[in-house]
XYZ file of C-alpha atoms in Angstrom:
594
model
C 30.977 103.019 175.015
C 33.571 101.263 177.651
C 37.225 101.224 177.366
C 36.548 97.402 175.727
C 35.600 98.096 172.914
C 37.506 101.741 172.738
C 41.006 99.504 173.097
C 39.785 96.860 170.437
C 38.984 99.722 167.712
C 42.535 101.476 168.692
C 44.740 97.972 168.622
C 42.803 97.404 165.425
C 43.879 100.502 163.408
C 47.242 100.223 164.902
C 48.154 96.649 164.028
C 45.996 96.805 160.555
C 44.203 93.548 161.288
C 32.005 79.248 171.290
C 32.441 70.328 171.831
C 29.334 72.067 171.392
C 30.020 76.053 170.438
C 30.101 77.095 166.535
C 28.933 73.658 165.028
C 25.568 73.919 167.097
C 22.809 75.784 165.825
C 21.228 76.037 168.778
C 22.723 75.956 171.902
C 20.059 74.281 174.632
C 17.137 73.658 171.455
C 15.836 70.382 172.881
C 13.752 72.109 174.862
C 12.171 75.288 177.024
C 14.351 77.293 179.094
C 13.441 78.085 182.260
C 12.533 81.452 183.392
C 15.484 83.492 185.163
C 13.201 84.209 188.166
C 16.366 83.470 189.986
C 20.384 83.147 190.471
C 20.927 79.238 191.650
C 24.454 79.669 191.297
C 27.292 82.013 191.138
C 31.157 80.283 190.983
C 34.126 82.084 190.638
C 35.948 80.473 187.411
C 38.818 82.956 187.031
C 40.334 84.445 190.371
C 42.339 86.810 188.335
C 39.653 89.469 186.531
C 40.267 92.445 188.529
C 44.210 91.964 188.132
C 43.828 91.049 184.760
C 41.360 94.517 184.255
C 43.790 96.303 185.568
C 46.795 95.781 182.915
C 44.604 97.240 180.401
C 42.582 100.104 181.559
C 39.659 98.750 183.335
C 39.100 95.727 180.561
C 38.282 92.088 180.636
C 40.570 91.083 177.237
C 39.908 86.997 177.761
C 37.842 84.836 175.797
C 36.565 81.956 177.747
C 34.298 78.968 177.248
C 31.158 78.065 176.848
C 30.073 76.008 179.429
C 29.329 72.207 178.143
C 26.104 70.395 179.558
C 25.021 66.939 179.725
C 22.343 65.759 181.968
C 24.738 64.855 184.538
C 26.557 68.075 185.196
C 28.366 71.027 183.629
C 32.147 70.862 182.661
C 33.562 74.388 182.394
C 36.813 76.364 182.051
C 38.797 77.066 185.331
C 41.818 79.283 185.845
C 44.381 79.219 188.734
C 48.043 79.150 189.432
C 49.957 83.014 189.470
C 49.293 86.146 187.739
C 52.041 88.387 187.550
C 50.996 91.906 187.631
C 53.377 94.621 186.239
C 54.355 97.769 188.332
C 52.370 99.750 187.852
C 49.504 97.761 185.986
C 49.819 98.172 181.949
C 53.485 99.158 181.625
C 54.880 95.854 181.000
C 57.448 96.174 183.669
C 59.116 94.439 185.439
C 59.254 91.565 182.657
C 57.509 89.192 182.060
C 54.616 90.430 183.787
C 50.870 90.580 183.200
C 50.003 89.308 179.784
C 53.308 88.482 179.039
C 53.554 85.819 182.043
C 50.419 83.960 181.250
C 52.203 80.787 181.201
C 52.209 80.664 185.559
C 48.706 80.295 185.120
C 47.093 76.857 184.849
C 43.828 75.816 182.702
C 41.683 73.223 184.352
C 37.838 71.615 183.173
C 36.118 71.194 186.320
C 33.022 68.997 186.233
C 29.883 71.022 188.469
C 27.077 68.479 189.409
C 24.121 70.009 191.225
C 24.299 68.367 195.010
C 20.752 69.862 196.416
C 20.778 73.311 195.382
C 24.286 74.036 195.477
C 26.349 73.217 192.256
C 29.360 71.439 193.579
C 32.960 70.343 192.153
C 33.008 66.795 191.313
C 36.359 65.955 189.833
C 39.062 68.758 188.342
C 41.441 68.101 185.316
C 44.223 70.281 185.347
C 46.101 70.646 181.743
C 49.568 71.971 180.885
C 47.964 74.006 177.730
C 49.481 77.524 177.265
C 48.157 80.364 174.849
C 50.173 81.783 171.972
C 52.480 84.613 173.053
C 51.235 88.092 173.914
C 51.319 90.835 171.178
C 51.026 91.286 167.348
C 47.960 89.943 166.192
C 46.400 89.135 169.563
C 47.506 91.977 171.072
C 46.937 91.630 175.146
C 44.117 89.337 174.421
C 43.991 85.815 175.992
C 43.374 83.177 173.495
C 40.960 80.194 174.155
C 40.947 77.387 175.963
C 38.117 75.298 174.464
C 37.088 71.558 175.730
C 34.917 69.016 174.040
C 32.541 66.498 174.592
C 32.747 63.003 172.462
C 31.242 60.059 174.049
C 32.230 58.843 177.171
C 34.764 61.829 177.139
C 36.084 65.172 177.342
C 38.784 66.343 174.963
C 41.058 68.720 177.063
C 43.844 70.665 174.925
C 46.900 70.464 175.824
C 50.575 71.713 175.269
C 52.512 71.290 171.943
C 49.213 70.708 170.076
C 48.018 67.816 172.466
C 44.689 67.127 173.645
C 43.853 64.927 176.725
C 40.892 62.262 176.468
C 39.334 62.416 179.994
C 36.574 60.800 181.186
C 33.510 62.090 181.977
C 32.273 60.447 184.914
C 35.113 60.524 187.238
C 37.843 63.096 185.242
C 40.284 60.354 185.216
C 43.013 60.645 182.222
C 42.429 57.920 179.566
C 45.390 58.898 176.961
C 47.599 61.898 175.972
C 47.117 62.007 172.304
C 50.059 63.701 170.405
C 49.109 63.788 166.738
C 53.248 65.153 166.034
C 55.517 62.623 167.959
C 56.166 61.269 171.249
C 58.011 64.616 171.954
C 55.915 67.766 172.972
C 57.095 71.278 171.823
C 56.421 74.106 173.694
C 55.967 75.907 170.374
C 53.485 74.568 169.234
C 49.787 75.303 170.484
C 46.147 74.318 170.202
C 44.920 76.921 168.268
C 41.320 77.336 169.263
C 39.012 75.281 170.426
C 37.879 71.832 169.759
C 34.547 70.524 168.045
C 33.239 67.138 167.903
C 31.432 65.327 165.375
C 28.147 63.042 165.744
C 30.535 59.802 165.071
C 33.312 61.059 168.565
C 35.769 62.392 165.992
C 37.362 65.692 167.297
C 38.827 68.198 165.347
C 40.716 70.847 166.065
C 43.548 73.856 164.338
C 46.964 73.807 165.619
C 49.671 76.644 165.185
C 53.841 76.345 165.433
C 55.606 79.611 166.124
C 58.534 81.247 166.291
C 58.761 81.534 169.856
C 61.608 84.501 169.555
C 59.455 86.615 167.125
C 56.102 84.635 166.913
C 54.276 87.782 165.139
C 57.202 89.416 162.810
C 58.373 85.873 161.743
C 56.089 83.503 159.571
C 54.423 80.957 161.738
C 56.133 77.419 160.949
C 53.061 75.147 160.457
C 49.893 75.178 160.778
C 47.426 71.998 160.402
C 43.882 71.079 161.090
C 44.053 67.753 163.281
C 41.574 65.026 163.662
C 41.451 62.333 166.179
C 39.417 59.510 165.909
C 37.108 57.602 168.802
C 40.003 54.948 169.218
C 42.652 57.480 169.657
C 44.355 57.568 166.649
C 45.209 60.835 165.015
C 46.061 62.509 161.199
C 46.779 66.164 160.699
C 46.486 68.336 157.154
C 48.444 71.489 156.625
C 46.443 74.470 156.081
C 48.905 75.234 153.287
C 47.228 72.142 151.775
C 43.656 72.908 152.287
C 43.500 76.611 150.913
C 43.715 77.108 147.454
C 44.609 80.374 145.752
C 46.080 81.646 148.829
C 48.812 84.184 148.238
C 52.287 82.469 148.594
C 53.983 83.030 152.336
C 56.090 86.055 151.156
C 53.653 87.560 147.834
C 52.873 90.795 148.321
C 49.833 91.528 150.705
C 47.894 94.742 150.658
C 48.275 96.748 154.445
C 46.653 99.815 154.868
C 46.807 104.103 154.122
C 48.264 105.589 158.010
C 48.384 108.763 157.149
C 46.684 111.809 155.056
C 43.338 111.630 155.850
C 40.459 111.340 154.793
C 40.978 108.676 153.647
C 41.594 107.267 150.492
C 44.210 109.392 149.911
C 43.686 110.417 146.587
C 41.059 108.887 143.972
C 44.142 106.138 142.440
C 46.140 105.839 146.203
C 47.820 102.515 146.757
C 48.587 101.409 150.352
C 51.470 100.147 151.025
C 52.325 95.745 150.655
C 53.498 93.863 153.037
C 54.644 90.042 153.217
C 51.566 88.188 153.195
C 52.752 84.876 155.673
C 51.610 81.565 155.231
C 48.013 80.258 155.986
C 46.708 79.787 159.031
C 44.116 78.840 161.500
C 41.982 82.167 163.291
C 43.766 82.354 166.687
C 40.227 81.396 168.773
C 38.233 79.399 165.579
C 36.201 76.326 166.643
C 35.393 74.406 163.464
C 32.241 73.222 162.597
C 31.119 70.109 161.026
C 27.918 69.274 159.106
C 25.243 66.817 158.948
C 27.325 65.179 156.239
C 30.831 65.201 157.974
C 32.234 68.263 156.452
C 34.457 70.205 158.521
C 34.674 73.950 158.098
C 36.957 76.083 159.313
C 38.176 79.910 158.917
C 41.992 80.617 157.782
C 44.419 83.456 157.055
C 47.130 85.213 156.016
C 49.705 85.427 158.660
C 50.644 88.827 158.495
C 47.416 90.059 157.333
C 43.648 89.328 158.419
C 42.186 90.945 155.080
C 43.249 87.585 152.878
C 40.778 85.211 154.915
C 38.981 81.831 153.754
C 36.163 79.915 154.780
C 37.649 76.055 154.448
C 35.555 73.034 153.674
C 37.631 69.677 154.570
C 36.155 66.347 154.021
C 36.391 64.149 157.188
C 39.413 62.262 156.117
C 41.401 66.119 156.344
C 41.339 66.333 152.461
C 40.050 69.411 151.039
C 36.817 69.949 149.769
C 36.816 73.899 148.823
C 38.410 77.082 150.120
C 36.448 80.741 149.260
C 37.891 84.007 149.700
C 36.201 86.788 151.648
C 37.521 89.459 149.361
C 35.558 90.947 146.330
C 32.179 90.305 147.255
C 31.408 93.579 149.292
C 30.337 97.128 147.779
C 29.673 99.078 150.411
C 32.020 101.241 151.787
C 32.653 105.159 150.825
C 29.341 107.002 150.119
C 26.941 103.457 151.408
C 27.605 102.559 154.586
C 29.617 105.715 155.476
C 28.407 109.193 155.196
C 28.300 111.438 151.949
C 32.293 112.140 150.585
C 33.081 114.765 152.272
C 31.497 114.916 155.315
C 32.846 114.286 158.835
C 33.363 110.261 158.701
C 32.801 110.240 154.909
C 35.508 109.647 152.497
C 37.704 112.194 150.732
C 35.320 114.090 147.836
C 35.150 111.724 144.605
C 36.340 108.776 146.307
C 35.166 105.531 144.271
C 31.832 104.198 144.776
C 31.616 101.348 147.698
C 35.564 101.026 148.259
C 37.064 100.321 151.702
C 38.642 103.885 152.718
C 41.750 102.412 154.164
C 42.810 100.598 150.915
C 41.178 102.056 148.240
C 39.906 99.099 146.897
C 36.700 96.115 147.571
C 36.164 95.820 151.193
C 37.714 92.761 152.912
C 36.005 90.588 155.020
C 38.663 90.177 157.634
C 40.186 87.586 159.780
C 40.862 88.951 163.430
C 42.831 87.271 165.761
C 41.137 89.336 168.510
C 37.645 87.844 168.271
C 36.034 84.007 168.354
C 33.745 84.739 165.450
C 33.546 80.841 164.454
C 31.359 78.884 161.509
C 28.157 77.948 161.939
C 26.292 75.232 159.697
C 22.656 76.116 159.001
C 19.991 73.615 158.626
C 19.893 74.033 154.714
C 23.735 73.029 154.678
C 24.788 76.398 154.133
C 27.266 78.120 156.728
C 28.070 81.273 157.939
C 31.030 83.356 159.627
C 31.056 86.712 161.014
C 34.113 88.561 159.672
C 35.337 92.096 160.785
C 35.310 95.019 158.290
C 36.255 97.794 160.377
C 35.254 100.860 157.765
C 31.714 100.311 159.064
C 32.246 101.984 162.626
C 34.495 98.942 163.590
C 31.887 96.737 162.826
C 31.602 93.433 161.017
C 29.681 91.421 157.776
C 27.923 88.013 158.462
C 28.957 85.989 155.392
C 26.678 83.320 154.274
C 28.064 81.111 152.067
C 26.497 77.869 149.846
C 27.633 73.866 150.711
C 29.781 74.424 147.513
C 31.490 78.070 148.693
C 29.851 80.729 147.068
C 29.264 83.682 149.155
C 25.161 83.909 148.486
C 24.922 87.087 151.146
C 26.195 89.514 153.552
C 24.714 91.673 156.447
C 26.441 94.780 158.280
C 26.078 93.876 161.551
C 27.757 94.282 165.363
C 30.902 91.844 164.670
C 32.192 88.888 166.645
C 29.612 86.782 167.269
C 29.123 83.137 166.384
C 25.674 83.016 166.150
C 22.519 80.684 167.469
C 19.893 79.433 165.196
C 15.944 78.890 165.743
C 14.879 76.095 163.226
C 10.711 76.415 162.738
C 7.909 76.309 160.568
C 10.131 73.944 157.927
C 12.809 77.668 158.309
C 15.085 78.964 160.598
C 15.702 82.341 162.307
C 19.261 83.837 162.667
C 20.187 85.410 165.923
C 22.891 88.188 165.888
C 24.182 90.786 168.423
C 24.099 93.842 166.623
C 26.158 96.721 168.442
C 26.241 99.690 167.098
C 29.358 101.149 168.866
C 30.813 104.779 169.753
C 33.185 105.098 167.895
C 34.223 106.975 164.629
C 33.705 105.301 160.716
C 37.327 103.943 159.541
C 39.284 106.193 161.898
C 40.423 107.278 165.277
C 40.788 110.790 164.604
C 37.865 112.583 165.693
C 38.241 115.622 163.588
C 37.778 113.039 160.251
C 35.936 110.159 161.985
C 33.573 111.588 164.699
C 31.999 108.568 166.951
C 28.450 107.709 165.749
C 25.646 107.516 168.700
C 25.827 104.092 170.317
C 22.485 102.113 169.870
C 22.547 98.235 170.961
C 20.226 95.461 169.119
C 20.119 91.973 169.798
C 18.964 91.078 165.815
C 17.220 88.315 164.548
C 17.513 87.504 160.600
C 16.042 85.000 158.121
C 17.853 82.758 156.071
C 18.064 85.449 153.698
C 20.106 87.322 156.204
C 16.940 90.320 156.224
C 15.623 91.706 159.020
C 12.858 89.677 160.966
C 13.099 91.933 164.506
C 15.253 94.243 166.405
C 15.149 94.306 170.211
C 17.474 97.441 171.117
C 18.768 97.699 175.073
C 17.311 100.907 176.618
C 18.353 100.694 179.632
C 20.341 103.813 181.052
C 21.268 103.198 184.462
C 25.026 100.964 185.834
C 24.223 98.684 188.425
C 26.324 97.154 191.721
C 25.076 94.662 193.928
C 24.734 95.667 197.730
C 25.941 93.528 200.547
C 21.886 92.906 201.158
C 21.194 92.015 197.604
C 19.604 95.125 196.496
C 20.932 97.373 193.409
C 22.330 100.374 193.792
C 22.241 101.692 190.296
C 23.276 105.241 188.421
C 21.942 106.782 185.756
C 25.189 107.284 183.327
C 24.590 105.724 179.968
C 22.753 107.675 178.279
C 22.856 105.389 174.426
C 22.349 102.124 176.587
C 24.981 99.516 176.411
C 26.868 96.683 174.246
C 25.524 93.299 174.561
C 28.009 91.462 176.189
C 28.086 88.244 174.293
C 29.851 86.032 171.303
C 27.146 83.291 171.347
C 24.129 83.627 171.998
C 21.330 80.965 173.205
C 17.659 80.185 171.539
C 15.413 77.516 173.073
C 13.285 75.710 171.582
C 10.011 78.247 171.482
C 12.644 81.063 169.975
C 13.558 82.875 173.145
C 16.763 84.451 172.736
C 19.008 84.740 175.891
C 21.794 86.989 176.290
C 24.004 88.649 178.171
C 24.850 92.665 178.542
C 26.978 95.329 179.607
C 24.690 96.346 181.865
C 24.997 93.469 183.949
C 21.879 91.750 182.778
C 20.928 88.326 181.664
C 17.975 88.894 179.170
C 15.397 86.770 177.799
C 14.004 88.311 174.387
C 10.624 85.901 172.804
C 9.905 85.697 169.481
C 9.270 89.222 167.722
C 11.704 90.889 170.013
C 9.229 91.571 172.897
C 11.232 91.104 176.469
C 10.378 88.052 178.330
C 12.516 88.457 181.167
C 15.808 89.635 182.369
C 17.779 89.427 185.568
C 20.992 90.957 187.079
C 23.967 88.976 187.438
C 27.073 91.925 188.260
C 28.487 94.697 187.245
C 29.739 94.157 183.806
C 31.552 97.362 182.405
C 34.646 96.134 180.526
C 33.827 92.461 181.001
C 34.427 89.889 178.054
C 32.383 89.412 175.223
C 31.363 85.376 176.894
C 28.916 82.477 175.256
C 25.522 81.341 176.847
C 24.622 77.390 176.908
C 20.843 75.936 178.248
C 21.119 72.740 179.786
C 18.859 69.718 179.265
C 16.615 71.042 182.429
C 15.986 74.265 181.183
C 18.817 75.945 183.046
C 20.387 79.167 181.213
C 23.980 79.010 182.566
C 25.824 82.383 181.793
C 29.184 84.014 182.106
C 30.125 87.699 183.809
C 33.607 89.069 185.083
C 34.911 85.326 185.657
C 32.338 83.862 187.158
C 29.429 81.262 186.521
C 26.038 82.157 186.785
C 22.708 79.861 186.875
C 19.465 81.159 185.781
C 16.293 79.854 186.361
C 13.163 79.056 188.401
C 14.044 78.920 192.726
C 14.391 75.310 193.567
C 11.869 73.475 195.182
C 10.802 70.036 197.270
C 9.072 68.134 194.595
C 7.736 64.943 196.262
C 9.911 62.245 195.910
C 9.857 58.836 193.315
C 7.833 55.961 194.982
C 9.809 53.896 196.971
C 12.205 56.828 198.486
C 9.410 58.922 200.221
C 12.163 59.516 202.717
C 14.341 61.446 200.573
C 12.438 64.469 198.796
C 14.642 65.977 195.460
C 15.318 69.353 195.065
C 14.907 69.793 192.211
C 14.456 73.090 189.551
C 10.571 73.489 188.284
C 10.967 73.088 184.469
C 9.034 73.516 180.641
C 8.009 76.662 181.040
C 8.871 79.087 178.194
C 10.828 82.045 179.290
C 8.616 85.123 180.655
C 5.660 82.659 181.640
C 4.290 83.775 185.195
């Protein structure tokens, strides 16, 4: 287990808390990846992953962007400007420094075109968009900076809850659309990414904070915005679109922090603490249905365990709001050991009860992962909320078009999953970590870390089992200055899968990315069809997948870009132009194919 996910489990006890990335349901399905015989490209995206490793302990804490594909090019996330590194890394001194000074950095979409076999810059668009404030609910985390594509454009976000409408071809700026004024206020952010609808609407969350105390002070407005193909704009307040949301300052349940095991005693109360007002998951993409809808994941301010899946017509008026409290059973003496025992509850503990309050596990909102909705092709939806009592894992929600919660599976949290429509069904595909660490706890002497064992998972639309295909491999690769591996034998329980969205193509193969440095291609079944190394991965961020009209598997490692696929080749050229071969990628082969 790496210091990733080690810092994540801590920062979680501690605080008591992806146009074309959660709304698809299958990233790259219109047709056959190709085989990653090969790397065709490798781009540096963010300069500043070692530096930024370094400020927490050998970490990547960044989510970045799936890469967006048309058949003209690739428009991805690009970082540059300063980083401030504190002295010595992680102290936070002298300030601002590291996470704290994020806002000398600059966020850019960069359109990639392939130019013979080298994937070249055609046009950058810089933005002025900054990310919510270091600390409290994000803790050192750095939120995301999501583009979409809608028509002729790409959406860009912005500053003060702005998006830029850019165009496609050439990157030139077609409008500034400010959905709150003609004024734009530093304090106010696009929370999340954006998502665009089959008609070139674009919808996105944005968040107002207190800039002085943006985590111990309520936020000051929160709305889900829409802006339509001609430019105009309407917002909704999330206030608004949740019903039977606690008030701003009700009561909200927090958690035990001391006298373990945990619960307490068999009729322990954790403490309350103000609730805050609704608002949008920090890194959320919505996603939108056949029929329009829009969904979207909200919560408390203060307090991730009073979460909602949203429904929102497209004219920002609500449809439904559903709770992910009081559906789940299945903490002390089911998913946990026997009362008890080391990791188990205290003796007599109530049946099925979260250990840290006492009371029905919460499906919980974290501010620290992308888990976004995704709309299945029977019109229900799903979200992958973290529990936490399960080994700091997570419960895939599925939910009905009307918002009843139909079913849950345990599974490796954070991950907006891909879907593989066939046969008149559809397969689910999950990561599915198990992770070493201990069951509700940090202490090791009450919460001793389980074994690590790694799946990639693939469920049915009753969320059951259909496959597992569980990493094996031991050994930590580096790339030599030749190209060869030098590689160690040092993980002995195999490693995390390194991704928040997977990709399925459109014979089921399953790509995805993992600690071990590895791009992998799992067929139907589970069965390995092919995998190849991209870098050394330990700590790296949990990072999407996309295919790309041609078959190419574009995927993300330690900041930079990598292409998978077949070696390029002369292919003879179109009649006509016999003097000017293309280069061009072999393609329709299914993944594994020799």
């Amino acid at each position: 287990m790496d210091l990733r996910m080690r810092s994540l489990a801590a920062a979680l006890v501690v605080t008591l808390l992806a146009g074309i990335f959660p709304g698809t349901p299958a990233a790259g399905a219109g047709g056959a990846a190709q085989p990653p015989a090969a790397l065709l490209a490798d781009v540096v995206y963010d300069p500043f992953v070692e530096a930024e490793k370094a400020e927490t302990g050998g970490t990547l804490l960044v989510h970045y962007a799936m890469p967006l594909v048309d058949d003209s090019g690739v428009y991805m996330e690009f970082k540059s400007g300063s980083f401030i590194a504190c002295q010595p890394p992680g102290s936070g001194l002298p300030a601002p420094c590291g996470p704290d000074a994020r806002s000398l950095q600059t966020w850019s979409v960069k359109k990639l075109v392939w130019r013979g076999t080298a994937l070249a810059e055609a046009w950058t668009f810089a933005s002025d968009w900054k990310p919510e404030p270091a600390g409290g609910a994000i803790g050192d985390w750095e939120p995301v900076f999501h583009p979409a594509i809608a028509g002729d454009y790409v959406y860009v976000p912005g500053a003060g809850g702005t998006v830029f409408k850019v165009a496609r071809s050439d990157g030139r700026l077609a409008a500034r659309i400010n959905p709150f004024g003609t004024s734009v206020d530093s304090a106010t952010f696009v929370a999340g990414g954006l998502a665009a609808d089959a008609a070139g609407s674009v919808y996105y969350s944005a968040l107002r904070l207190d800039l002085s105390s943006p985590w111990t002070s309520n936020a000051l407005g929160a709305w889900l915005v829409r802006i339509a193909p001609d430019g105009s704009s309407a917002h909704a307040p999330f206030s608004a679109l949740v019903a039977g949301a606690p008030a701003a300052s009700a009561p909200c349940q927090l958690s035990f922090t001391n006298n373990l095991p945990w619960p307490p005693s068999t009729t322990a109360a954790p403490p309350n603490g103000s609730c805050g007002s609704q608002r949008p998951g920090i890194n959320v993409i919505p996603a939108i249905g056949p029929d329009g809808t829009v969904y979207t994941v909200s919560r408390a301010h203060f307090n991730g365990r009073f979460g909602y899946l949203v429904a929102v017509h497209p004219d920002l008026t609500p449809s439904w709001s559903a709770s992910l409290r009081g559906f789940l059973d299945d903490g002390c003496g089911v998913l946990l050991p026997p009362d008890g025992a080391p990791g188990g509850c205290r003796i007599g503990s109530k049946h099925g009860v979260d250990p840290a309050t006492n009371d029905v596990p919460a499906g919980r909102v974290s501010d620290l992962a992308s888990s976004s909705p995704v709309v299945l092709p029977d019109g229900s939806i799903l979200y992958g909320a973290f529990t936490g009592y399960n080994y700091s894992r997570g419960h895939l929600f599925k939910f009905s078009s009307d918002g009843r919660i139909l079913a849950a599976y345990e599974f490796g949290w954070d991950i907006t999953p891909a879907v593989y429509a066939h046969d008149g069904t559809y397969s689910i595909l999950v990561k599915d970590n198990h992770y070493e660490l201990g069951s509700y706890c940090t202490d090791p002497q009450f919460c001793p870390p389980e074994t690590g064992r790694y799946d990639v998972t693939s469920l049915d639309p009753n969320l059951s089992v259909e496959w597992k295909f569980t990493g094996t491999n031991t050994l930590s690769c580096r790339r030599n200055p030749d190209g060869t591996l030098a590689c160690v034998s040092d993980h002995p329980d195999g490693f995390e899968w390194c991704v928040n969205q997977p990709a399925v193509d459109s014979q089921g193969v399953t790509y995805a990315t993992s600690e071990d440095g590895y791009l992998y291609a799992i067929g139907k079944g589970g069965v390995l069809a092919g995998k190849i190394f991209l870098d050394v991965a330990l700590g790296a961020a949990y990072t999407p997948l996309t295919i790309s009209p041609d078959g190419l598997v574009y995927a993300q490692n330690n900041g930079h870009l990598f292409v998978a696929g077949t070696p390029f080749r002369a292919r003879p050229a179109p009649p006509g132009n016999e003097g000017n071969p293309r280069i061009v990628a072999p393609r329709g082969r299914v993944a594994g194919e020799r």
